[in-house]
Amino acid sequence: MPKFATPTFAASRFTARRMLAATGVAVLALAASACGPDTADGSGGSAATTAAPPAATATSSAPATGGTGGTGGVRLVAVKSATLGPVVTDAAGRTLYRFDKDTAKPSASTCVDACAAKWPPLTAQDAVQVTGVDSALVGSVARPDGTKQVTLNGWPLYRFAGDTAAGQTNGQGVGGTWFASTPEGKKAPGTTGQAASPTAAQSGGYSGGY
């Protein structure tokens, strides 16, 4: 006579299967909670790591040294002097000079120390801008202190401490060796920059060849 499971035994097996299934669902839910994102109060697992954006590259907008004193860098401007004719100034209108004791081929500056204090060299770190000047004539030469002095047709350029305002040409003919530069890099004609020769006060008493 065949044996059949009793109703009680079959019900027990069915109940056991339901319990195992429920346990599996609970385990899966716990695992998902452990791997999920943090909750608002910081509980519930590890926080996700977000890569920080790359830092911006710093750029410098500092003006070239020895220029106009503004933010436009160094510029050579051709102007017409009432007494000397065509000459070159910087962007601020200060007359630029050349020194007979320098050389153009090769370019070399001999005005240093006390001379450079009276005749500040025009230096530039970046490209020189031009207005009315042939850019092909513009260059630079290394000075003993490592700075780059602007040259025009090979001649190093300087300002004059005795010029106290734009348009003045008090340095013309000082010591018989200093002359305002023309737009071609030549010596401006004439021996005086103003209607009369610069006085000792105007020129600062500069002598000794500079």
CSV table of N, CA and C in Angstrom, one decimal, residues 99-101 110-111 115 118-119 173-178 205-210:
chain,number,residue,atom,x,y,z
A,99,PHE,N,73.5,107.0,-27.3
A,99,PHE,CA,74.8,107.5,-26.8
A,99,PHE,C,75.9,107.1,-27.7
A,100,ASP,N,76.7,108.1,-28.1
A,100,ASP,CA,77.8,107.9,-29.1
A,100,ASP,C,78.9,106.9,-28.6
A,101,LYS,N,79.0,106.7,-27.3
A,101,LYS,CA,80.0,105.8,-26.8
A,101,LYS,C,79.5,104.3,-26.8
A,110,THR,N,77.3,100.9,-23.0
A,110,THR,CA,78.4,101.2,-22.1
A,110,THR,C,78.0,102.1,-21.0
A,111,CYS,N,76.7,102.5,-20.9
A,111,CYS,CA,76.2,103.4,-19.9
A,111,CYS,C,75.7,102.6,-18.7
A,115,CYS,N,76.1,106.5,-14.7
A,115,CYS,CA,75.6,106.9,-16.0
A,115,CYS,C,74.1,106.5,-16.2
A,118,LYS,N,71.5,108.5,-14.5
A,118,LYS,CA,71.1,109.8,-15.2
A,118,LYS,C,70.5,109.6,-16.5
A,119,TRP,N,70.8,108.5,-17.1
A,119,TRP,CA,70.2,108.1,-18.4
A,119,TRP,C,69.6,106.7,-18.3
A,173,GLY,N,72.5,116.8,-27.1
A,173,GLY,CA,73.8,117.4,-27.2
A,173,GLY,C,74.6,117.4,-25.9
A,174,VAL,N,74.0,116.8,-24.8
A,174,VAL,CA,74.7,116.7,-23.5
A,174,VAL,C,76.0,116.0,-23.7
A,175,GLY,N,77.1,116.6,-23.2
A,175,GLY,CA,78.4,116.0,-23.3
A,175,GLY,C,78.9,115.8,-24.7
A,176,GLY,N,78.2,116.3,-25.7
A,176,GLY,CA,78.6,116.1,-27.1
A,176,GLY,C,78.4,114.7,-27.5
A,177,THR,N,77.8,113.9,-26.7
A,177,THR,CA,77.6,112.4,-27.0
A,177,THR,C,76.2,111.9,-27.0
A,178,TRP,N,75.3,112.7,-26.4
A,178,TRP,CA,73.9,112.2,-26.3
A,178,TRP,C,73.0,113.0,-27.3
A,205,GLY,N,73.4,119.0,-14.1
A,205,GLY,CA,74.9,119.2,-14.0
A,205,GLY,C,75.6,118.0,-14.5
A,206,TYR,N,74.9,117.2,-15.4
A,206,TYR,CA,75.5,116.0,-16.0
A,206,TYR,C,76.7,116.3,-16.9
A,207,SER,N,77.8,115.8,-16.5
A,207,SER,CA,79.1,116.0,-17.3
A,207,SER,C,79.8,114.7,-17.3
A,208,GLY,N,81.1,114.9,-17.5
A,208,GLY,CA,82.0,113.7,-17.6
A,208,GLY,C,81.6,112.8,-18.7
A,209,GLY,N,81.1,113.3,-19.8
A,209,GLY,CA,80.8,112.5,-21.0
A,209,GLY,C,79.4,111.9,-20.9
A,210,TYR,N,78.6,112.1,-19.8
A,210,TYR,CA,77.3,111.7,-19.7
A,210,TYR,C,76.4,112.5,-18.8
